mmCIF file with all atom_site columns, C-alpha atoms in Angstrom:
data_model
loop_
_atom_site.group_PDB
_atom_site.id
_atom_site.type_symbol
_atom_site.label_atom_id
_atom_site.label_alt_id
_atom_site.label_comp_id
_atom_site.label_asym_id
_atom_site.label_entity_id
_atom_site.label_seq_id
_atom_site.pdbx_PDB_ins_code
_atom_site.Cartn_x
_atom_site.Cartn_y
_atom_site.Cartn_z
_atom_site.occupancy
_atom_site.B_iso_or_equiv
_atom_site.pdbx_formal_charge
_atom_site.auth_seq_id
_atom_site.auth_comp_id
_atom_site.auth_asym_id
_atom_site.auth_atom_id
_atom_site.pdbx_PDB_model_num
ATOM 1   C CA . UNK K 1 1   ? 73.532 -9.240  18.115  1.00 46.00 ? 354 UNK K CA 1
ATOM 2   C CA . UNK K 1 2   ? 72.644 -7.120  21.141  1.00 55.00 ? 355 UNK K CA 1
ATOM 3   C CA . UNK K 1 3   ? 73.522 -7.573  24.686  1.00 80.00 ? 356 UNK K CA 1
ATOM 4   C CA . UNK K 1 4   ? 69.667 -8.267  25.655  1.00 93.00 ? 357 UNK K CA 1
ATOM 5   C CA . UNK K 1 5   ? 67.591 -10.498 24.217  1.00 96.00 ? 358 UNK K CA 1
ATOM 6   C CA . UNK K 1 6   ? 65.372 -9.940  21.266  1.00 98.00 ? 359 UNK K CA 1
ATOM 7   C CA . UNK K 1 7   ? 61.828 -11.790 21.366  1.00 98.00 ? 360 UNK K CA 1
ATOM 8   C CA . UNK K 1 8   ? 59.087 -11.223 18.119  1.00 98.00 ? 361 UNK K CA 1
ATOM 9   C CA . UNK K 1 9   ? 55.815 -12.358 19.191  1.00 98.00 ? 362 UNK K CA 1
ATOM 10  C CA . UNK K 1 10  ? 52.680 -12.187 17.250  1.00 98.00 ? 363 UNK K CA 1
ATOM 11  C CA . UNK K 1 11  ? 49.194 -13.416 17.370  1.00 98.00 ? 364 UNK K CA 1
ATOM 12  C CA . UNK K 1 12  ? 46.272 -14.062 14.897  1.00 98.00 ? 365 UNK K CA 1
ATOM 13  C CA . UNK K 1 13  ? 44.246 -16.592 16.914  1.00 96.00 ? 366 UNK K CA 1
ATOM 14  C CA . UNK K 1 14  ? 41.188 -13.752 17.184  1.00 95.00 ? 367 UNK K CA 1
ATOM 15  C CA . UNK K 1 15  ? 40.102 -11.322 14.599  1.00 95.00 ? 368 UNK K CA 1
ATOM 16  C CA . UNK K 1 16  ? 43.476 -9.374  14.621  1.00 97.00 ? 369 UNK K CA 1
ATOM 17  C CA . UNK K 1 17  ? 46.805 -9.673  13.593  1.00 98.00 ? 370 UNK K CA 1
ATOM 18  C CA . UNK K 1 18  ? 49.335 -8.332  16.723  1.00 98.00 ? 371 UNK K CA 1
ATOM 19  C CA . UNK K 1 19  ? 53.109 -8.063  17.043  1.00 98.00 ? 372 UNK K CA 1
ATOM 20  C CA . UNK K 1 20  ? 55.601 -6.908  20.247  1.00 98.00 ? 373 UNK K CA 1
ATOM 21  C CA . UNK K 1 21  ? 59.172 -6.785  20.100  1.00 98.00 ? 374 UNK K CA 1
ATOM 22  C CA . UNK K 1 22  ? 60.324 -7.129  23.836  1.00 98.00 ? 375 UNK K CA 1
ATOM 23  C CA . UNK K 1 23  ? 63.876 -6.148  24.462  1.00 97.00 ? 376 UNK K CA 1
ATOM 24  C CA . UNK K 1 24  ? 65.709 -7.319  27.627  1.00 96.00 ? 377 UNK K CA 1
ATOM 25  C CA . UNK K 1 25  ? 62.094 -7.158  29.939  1.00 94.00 ? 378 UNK K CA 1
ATOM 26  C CA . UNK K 1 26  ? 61.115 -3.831  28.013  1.00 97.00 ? 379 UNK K CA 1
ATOM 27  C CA . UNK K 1 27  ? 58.352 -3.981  25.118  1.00 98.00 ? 380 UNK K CA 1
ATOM 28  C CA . UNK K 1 28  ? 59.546 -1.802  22.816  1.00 98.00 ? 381 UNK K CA 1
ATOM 29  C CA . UNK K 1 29  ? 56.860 -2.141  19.982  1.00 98.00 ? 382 UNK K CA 1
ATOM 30  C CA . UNK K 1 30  ? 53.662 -3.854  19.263  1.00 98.00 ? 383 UNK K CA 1
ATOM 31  C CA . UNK K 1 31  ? 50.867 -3.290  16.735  1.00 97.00 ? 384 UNK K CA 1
ATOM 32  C CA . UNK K 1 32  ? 47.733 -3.996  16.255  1.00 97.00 ? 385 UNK K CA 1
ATOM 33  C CA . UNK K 1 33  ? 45.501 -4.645  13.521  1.00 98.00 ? 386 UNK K CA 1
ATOM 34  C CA . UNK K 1 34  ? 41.614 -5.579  13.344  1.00 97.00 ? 387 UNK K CA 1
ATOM 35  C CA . UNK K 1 35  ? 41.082 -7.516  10.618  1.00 96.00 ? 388 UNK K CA 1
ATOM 36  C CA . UNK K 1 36  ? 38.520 -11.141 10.084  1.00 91.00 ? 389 UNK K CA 1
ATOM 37  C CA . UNK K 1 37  ? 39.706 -12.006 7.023   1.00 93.00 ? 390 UNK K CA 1
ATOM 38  C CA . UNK K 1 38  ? 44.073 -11.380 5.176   1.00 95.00 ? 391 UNK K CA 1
ATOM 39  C CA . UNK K 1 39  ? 45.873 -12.855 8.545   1.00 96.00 ? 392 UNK K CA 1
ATOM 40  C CA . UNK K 1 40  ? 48.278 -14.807 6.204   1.00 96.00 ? 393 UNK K CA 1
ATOM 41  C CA . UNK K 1 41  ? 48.761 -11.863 3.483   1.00 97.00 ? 394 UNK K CA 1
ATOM 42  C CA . UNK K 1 42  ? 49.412 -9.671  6.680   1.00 98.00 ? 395 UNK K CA 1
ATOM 43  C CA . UNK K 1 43  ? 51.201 -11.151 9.306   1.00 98.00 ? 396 UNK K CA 1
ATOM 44  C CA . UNK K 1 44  ? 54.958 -10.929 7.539   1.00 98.00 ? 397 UNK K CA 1
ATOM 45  C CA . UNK K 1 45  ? 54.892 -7.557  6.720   1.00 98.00 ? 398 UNK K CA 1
ATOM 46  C CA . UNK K 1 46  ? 53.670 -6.585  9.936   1.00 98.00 ? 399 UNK K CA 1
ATOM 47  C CA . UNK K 1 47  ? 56.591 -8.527  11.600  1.00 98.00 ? 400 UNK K CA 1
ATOM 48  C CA . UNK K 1 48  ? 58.940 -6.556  9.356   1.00 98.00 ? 401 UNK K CA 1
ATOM 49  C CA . UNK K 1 49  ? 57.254 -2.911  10.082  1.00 98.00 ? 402 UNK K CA 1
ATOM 50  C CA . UNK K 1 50  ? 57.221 -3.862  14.369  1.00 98.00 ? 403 UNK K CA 1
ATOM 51  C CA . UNK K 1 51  ? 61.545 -4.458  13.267  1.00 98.00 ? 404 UNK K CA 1
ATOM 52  C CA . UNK K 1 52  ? 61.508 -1.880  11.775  1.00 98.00 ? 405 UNK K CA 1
ATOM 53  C CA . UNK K 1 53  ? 60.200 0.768   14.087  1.00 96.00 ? 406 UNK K CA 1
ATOM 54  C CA . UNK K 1 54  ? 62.646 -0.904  16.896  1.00 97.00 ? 407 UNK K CA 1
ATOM 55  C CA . UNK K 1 55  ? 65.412 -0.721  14.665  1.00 97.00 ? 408 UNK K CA 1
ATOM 56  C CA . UNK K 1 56  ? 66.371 -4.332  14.210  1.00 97.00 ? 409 UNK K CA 1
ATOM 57  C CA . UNK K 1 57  ? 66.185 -6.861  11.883  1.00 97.00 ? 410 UNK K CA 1
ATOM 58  C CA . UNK K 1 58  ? 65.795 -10.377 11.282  1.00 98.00 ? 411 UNK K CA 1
ATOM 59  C CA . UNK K 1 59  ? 69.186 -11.742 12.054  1.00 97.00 ? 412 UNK K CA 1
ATOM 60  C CA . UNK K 1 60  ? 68.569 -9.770  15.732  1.00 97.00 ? 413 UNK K CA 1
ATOM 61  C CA . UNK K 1 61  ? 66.559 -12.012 16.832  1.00 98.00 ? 414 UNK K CA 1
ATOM 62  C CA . UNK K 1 62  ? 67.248 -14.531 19.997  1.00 97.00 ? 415 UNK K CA 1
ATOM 63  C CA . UNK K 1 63  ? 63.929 -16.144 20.169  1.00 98.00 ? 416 UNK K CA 1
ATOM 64  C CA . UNK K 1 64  ? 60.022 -16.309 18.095  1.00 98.00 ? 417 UNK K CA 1
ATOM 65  C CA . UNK K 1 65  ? 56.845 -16.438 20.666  1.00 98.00 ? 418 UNK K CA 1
ATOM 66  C CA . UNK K 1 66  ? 53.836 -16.739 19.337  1.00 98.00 ? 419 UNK K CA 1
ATOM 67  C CA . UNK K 1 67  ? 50.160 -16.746 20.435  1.00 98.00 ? 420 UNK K CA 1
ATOM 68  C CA . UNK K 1 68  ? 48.871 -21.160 20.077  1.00 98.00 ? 421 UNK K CA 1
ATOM 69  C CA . UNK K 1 69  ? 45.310 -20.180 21.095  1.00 96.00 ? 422 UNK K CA 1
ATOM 70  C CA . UNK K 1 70  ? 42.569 -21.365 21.367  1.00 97.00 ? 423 UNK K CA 1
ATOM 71  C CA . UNK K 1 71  ? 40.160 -19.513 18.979  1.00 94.00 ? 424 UNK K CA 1
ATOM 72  C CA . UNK K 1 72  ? 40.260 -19.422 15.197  1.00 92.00 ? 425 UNK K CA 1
ATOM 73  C CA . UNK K 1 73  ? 41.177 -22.663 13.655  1.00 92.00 ? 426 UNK K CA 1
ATOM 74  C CA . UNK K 1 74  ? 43.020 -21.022 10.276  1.00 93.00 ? 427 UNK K CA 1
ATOM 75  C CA . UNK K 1 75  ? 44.247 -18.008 12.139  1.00 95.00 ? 428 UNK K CA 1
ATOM 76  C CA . UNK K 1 76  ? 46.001 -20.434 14.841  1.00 96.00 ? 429 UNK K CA 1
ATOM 77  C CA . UNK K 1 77  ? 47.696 -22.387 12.438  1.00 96.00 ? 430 UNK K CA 1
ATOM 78  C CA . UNK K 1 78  ? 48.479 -19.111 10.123  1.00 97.00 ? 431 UNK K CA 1
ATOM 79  C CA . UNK K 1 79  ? 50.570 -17.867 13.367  1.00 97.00 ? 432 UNK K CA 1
ATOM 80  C CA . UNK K 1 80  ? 52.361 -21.569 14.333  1.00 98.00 ? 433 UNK K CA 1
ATOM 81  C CA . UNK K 1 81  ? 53.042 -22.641 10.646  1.00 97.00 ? 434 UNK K CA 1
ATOM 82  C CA . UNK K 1 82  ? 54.950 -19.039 10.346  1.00 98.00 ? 435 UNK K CA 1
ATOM 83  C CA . UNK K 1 83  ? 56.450 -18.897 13.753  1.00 98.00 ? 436 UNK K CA 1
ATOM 84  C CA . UNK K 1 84  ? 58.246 -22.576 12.932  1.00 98.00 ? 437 UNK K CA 1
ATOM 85  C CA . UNK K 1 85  ? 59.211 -21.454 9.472   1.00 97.00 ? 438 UNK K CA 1
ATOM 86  C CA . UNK K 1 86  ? 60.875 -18.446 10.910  1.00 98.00 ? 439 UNK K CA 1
ATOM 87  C CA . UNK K 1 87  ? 62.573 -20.400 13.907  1.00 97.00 ? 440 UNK K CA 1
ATOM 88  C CA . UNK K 1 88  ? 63.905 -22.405 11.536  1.00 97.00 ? 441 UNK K CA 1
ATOM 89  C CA . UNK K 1 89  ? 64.967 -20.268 8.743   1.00 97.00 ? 442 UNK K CA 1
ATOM 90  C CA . UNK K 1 90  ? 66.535 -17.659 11.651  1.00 98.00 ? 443 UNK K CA 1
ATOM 91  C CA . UNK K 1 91  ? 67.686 -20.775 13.761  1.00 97.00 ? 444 UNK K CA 1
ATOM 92  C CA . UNK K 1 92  ? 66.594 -19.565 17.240  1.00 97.00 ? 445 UNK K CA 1
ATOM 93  C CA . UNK K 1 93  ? 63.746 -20.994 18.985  1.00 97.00 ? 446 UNK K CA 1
ATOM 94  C CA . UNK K 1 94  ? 60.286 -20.884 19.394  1.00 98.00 ? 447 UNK K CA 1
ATOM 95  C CA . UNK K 1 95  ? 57.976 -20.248 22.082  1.00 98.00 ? 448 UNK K CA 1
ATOM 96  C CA . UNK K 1 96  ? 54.283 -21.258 21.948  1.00 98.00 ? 449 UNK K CA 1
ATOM 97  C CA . UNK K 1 97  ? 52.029 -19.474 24.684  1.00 98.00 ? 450 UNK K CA 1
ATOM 98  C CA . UNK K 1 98  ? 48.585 -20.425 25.290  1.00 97.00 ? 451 UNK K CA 1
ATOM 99  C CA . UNK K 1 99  ? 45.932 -17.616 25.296  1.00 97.00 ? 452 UNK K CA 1
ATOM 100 C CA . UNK K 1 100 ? 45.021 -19.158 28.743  1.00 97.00 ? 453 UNK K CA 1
ATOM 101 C CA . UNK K 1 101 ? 48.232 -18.264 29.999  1.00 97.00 ? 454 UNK K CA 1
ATOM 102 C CA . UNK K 1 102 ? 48.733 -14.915 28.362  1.00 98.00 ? 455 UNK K CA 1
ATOM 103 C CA . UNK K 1 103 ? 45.406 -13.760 29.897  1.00 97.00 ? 456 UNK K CA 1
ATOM 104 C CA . UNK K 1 104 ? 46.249 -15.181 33.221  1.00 95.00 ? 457 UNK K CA 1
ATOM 105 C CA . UNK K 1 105 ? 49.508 -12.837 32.790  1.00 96.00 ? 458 UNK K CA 1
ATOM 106 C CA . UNK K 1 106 ? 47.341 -10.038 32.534  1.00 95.00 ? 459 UNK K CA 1
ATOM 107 C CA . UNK K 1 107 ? 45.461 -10.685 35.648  1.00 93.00 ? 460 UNK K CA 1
ATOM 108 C CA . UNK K 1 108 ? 45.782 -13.375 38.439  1.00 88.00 ? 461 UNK K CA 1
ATOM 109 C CA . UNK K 1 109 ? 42.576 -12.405 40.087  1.00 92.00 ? 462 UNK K CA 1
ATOM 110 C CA . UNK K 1 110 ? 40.119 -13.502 37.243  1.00 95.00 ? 463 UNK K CA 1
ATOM 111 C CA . UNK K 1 111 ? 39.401 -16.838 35.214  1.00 95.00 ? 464 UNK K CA 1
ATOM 112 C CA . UNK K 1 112 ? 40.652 -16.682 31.821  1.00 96.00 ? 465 UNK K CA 1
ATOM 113 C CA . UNK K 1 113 ? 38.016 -16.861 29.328  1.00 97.00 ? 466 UNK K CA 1
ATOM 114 C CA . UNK K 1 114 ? 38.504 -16.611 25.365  1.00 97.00 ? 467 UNK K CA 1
ATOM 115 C CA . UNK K 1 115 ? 35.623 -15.861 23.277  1.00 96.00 ? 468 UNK K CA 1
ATOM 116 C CA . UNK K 1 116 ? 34.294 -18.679 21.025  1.00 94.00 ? 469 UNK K CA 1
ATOM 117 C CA . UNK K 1 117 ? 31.097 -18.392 18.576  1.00 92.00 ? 470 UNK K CA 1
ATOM 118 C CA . UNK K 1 118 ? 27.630 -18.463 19.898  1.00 93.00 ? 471 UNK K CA 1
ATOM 119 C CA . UNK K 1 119 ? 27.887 -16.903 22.911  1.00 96.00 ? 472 UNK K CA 1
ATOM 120 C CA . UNK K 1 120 ? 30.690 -19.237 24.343  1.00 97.00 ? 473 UNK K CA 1
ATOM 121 C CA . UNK K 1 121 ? 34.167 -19.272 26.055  1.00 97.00 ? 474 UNK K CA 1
ATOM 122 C CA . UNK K 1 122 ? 37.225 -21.421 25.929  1.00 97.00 ? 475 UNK K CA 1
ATOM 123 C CA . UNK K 1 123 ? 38.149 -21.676 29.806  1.00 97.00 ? 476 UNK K CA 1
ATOM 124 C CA . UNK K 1 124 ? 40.892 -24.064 31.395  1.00 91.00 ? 477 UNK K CA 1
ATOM 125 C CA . UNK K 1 125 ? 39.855 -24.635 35.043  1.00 90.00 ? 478 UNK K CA 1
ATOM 126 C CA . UNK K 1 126 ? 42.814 -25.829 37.316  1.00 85.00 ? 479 UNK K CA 1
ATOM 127 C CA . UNK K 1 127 ? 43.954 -29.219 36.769  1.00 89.00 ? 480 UNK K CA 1
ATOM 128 C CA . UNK K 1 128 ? 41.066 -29.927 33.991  1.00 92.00 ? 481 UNK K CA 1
ATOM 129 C CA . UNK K 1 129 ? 41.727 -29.920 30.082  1.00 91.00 ? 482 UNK K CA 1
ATOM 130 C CA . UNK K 1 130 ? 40.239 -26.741 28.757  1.00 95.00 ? 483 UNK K CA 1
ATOM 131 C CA . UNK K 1 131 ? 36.845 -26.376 27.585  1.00 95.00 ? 484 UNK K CA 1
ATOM 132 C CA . UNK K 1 132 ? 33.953 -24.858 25.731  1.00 96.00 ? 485 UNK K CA 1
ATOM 133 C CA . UNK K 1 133 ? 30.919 -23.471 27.505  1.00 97.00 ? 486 UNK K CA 1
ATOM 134 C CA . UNK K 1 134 ? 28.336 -20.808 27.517  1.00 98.00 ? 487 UNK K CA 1
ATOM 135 C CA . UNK K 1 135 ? 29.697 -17.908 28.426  1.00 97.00 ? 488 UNK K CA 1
ATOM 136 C CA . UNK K 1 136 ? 27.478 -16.903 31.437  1.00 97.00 ? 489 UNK K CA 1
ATOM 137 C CA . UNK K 1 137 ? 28.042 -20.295 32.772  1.00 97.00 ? 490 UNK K CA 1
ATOM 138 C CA . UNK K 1 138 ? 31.355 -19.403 33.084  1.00 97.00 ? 491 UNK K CA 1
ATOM 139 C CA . UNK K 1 139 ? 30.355 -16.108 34.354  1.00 97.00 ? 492 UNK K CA 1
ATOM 140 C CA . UNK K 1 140 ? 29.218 -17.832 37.536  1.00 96.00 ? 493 UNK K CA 1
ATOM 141 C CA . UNK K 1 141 ? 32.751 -19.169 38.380  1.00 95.00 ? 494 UNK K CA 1
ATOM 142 C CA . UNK K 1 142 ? 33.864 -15.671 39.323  1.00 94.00 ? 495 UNK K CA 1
ATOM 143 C CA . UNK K 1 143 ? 35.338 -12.819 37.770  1.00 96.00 ? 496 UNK K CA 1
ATOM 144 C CA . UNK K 1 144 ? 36.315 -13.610 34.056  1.00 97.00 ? 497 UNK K CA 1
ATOM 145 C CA . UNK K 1 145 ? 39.315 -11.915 31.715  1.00 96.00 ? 498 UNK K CA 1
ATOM 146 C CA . UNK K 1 146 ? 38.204 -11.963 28.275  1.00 96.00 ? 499 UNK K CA 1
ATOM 147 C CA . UNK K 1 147 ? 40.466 -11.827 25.649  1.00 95.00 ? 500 UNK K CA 1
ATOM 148 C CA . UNK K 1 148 ? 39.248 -8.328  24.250  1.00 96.00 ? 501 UNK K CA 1
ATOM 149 C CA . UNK K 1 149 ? 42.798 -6.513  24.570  1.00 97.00 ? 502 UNK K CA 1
ATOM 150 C CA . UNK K 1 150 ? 44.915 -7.931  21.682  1.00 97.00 ? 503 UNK K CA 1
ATOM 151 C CA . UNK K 1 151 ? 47.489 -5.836  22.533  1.00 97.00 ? 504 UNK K CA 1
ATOM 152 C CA . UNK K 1 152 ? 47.733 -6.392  26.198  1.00 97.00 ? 505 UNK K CA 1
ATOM 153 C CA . UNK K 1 153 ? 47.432 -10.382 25.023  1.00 98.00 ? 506 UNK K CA 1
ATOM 154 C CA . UNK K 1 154 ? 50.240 -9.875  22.323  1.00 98.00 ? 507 UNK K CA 1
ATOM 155 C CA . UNK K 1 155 ? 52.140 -8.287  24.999  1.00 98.00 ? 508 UNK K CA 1
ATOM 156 C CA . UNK K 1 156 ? 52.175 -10.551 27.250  1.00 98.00 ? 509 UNK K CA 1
ATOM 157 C CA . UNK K 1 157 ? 52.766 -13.520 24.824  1.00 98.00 ? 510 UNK K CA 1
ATOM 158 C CA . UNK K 1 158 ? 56.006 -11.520 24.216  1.00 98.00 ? 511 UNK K CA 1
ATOM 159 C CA . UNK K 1 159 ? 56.845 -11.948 27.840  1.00 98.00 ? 512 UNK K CA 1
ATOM 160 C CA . UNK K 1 160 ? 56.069 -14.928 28.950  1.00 98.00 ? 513 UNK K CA 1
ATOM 161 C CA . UNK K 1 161 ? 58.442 -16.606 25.545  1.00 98.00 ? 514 UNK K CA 1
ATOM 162 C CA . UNK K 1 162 ? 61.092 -13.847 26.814  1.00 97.00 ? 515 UNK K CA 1
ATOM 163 C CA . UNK K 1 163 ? 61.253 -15.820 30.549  1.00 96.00 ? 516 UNK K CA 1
ATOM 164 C CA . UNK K 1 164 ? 61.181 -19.599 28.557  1.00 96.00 ? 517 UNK K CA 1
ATOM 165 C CA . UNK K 1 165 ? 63.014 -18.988 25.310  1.00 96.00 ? 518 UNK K CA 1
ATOM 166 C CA . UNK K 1 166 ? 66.198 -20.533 26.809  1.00 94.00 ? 519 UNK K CA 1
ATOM 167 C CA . UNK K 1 167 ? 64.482 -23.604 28.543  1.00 94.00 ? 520 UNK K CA 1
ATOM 168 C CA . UNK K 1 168 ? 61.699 -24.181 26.129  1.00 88.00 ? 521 UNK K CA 1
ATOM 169 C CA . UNK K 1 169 ? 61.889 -27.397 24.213  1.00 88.00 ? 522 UNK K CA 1
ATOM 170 C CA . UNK K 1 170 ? 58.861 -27.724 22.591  1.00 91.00 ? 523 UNK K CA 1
ATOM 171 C CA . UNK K 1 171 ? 57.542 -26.618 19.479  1.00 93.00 ? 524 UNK K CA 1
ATOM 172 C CA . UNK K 1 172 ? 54.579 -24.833 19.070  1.00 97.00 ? 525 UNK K CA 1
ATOM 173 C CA . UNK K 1 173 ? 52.013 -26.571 18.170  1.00 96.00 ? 526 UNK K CA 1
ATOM 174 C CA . UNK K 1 174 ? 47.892 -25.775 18.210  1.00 96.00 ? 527 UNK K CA 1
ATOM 175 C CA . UNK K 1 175 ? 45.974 -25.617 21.041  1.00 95.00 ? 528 UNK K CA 1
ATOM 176 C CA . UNK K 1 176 ? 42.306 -26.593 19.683  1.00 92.00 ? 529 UNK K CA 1
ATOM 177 C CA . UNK K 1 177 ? 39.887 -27.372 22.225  1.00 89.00 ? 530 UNK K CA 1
ATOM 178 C CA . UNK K 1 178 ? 37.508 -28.866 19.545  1.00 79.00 ? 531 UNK K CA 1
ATOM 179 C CA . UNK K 1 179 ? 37.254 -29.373 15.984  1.00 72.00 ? 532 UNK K CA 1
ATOM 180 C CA . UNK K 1 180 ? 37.199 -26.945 13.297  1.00 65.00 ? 533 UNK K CA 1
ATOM 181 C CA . UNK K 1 181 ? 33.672 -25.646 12.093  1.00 63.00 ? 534 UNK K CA 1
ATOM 182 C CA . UNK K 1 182 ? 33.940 -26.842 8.318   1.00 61.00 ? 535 UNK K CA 1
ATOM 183 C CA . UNK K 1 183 ? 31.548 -28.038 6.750   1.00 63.00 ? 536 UNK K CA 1
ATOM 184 C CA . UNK K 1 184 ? 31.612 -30.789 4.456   1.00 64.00 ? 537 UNK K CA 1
ATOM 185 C CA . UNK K 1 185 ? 31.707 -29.641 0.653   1.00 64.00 ? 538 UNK K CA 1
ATOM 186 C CA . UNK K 1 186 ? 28.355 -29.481 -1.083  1.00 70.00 ? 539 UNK K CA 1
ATOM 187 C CA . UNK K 1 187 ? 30.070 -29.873 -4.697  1.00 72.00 ? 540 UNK K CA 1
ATOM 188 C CA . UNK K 1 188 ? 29.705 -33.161 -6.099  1.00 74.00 ? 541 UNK K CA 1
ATOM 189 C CA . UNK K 1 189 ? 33.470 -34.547 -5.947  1.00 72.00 ? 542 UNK K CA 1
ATOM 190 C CA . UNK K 1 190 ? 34.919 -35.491 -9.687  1.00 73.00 ? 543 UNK K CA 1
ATOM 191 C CA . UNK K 1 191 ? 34.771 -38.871 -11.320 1.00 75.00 ? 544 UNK K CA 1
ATOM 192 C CA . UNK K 1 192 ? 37.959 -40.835 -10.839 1.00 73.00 ? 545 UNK K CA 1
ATOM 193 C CA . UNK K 1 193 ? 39.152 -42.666 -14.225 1.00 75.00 ? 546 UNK K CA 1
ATOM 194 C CA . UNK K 1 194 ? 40.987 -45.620 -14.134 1.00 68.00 ? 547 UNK K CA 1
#
C-alpha cells in the first residue's frame, strides 16, 4: 500500500456521475460525466477507469468518500448503497460528505445552495436543519454557491473524507431534506388469493 493515503470519492446526487482519487493532499484524477438517467450502470466502471488512470487499484485504497447530498433521491442512495458495499468488501472506511459542506469547501464567502426542482434550493443556514426554498428567496440572504461545478464538488468531497477518514465513525447515510417525489402507482395492484 503506498506511503500516502489513497481516498476514491464519487458523487451522483445531481445529474452526473463524478470520481477524484486524492493522494496524500494532491488530487490526482477525477472525471466527470453528465448523464440524468444510467448512474447505477455507470458509477463502477467509472471508479475503475479514475484507478486506473492513477495507477492503482482496489486493494490501494485507505479510505471511500462519497457525496450524501441532498438532491436526487435514487442517485443519493445509488452513491451510499455502493460506497458501503465497497467499504466493506475493501475493509477501509467510509466517509459521507454533505453537498452543504463540499460547497462551503469551495467557497467560505457564499451560502451554499443546491439546486432542487421548480426553481428551488436546498440551503442549511447556521445552526438550522437544512431546507427547501425558492431559490431567489435564498438569493436575498447574500451571495449563493450553487452546486453547478461537479467536479470542483467531487473534488472537494475527496478532500474533506481525506482530513476525516481516520476519525470518522459514521456511516454514510442519506441526507434528504424531504421526501422523494414518487408518485403513487396508477396500476390497479393484483388480487391476493388465499
Amino acid at each position: 500500500m503506498p506511503s500516502d493515503p489513497i481516498i476514491l470519492a464519487f458523487d451522483t446526487s445531481a445529474a452526473h456521475c463524478a470520481a477524484a482519487l486524492l493522494c496524500g493532499n494532491r488530487i490526482v484524477t477525477s472525471r466527470i460525466e453528465a448523464m440524468s438517467r444510467g448512474q447505477a450502470e455507470r458509477l463502477m466502471p467509472l471508479l475503475e477507469e479514475v484507478l486506473a488512470d492513477a495507477g492503482y487499484g482496489w486493494k490501494d485504497l485507505s479510505a471511500i468518500g462519497v457525496g450524501v447530498g441532498p438532491g436526487n433521491f435514487t442517485g443519493i442512495r445509488i452513491s451510499v448503497s455502493a460506497a458501503r458495499g465497497l467499504a466493506l468488501g475493501l475493509g477501509v472506511p467510509a466517509v459521507g460528505v454533505s453537498g452543504f459542506d463540499a460547497l462551503a469547501d469551495m467557497s467560505m464567502d457564499a451560502l451554499p445552495a443546491i439546486r432542487a426542482p421548480r426553481d428551488q434550493v436546498y440551503v442549511a443556514l447556521p445552526d438550522q436543519s437544512p431546507m427547501l426554498m425558492p431559490q431567489i428567496e435564498a438569493e436575498s440572504l447574500g451571495p449563493l454557491i450553487l452546486n453547478d461545478d461537479a467536479e470542483a464538488q467531487v473534488r472537494a468531497i475527496a478532500r474533506i473524507a481525506g482530513q476525516k477518514w481516520q476519525t470518522n465513525t459514521a456511516q454514510p447515510a442519506p441526507l434528504y431534506v424531504r421526501p422523494a417525489d414518487a408518485a403513487p402507482s396508477k396500476d390497479t395492484p393484483p388480487v391476493l388469493l388465499d
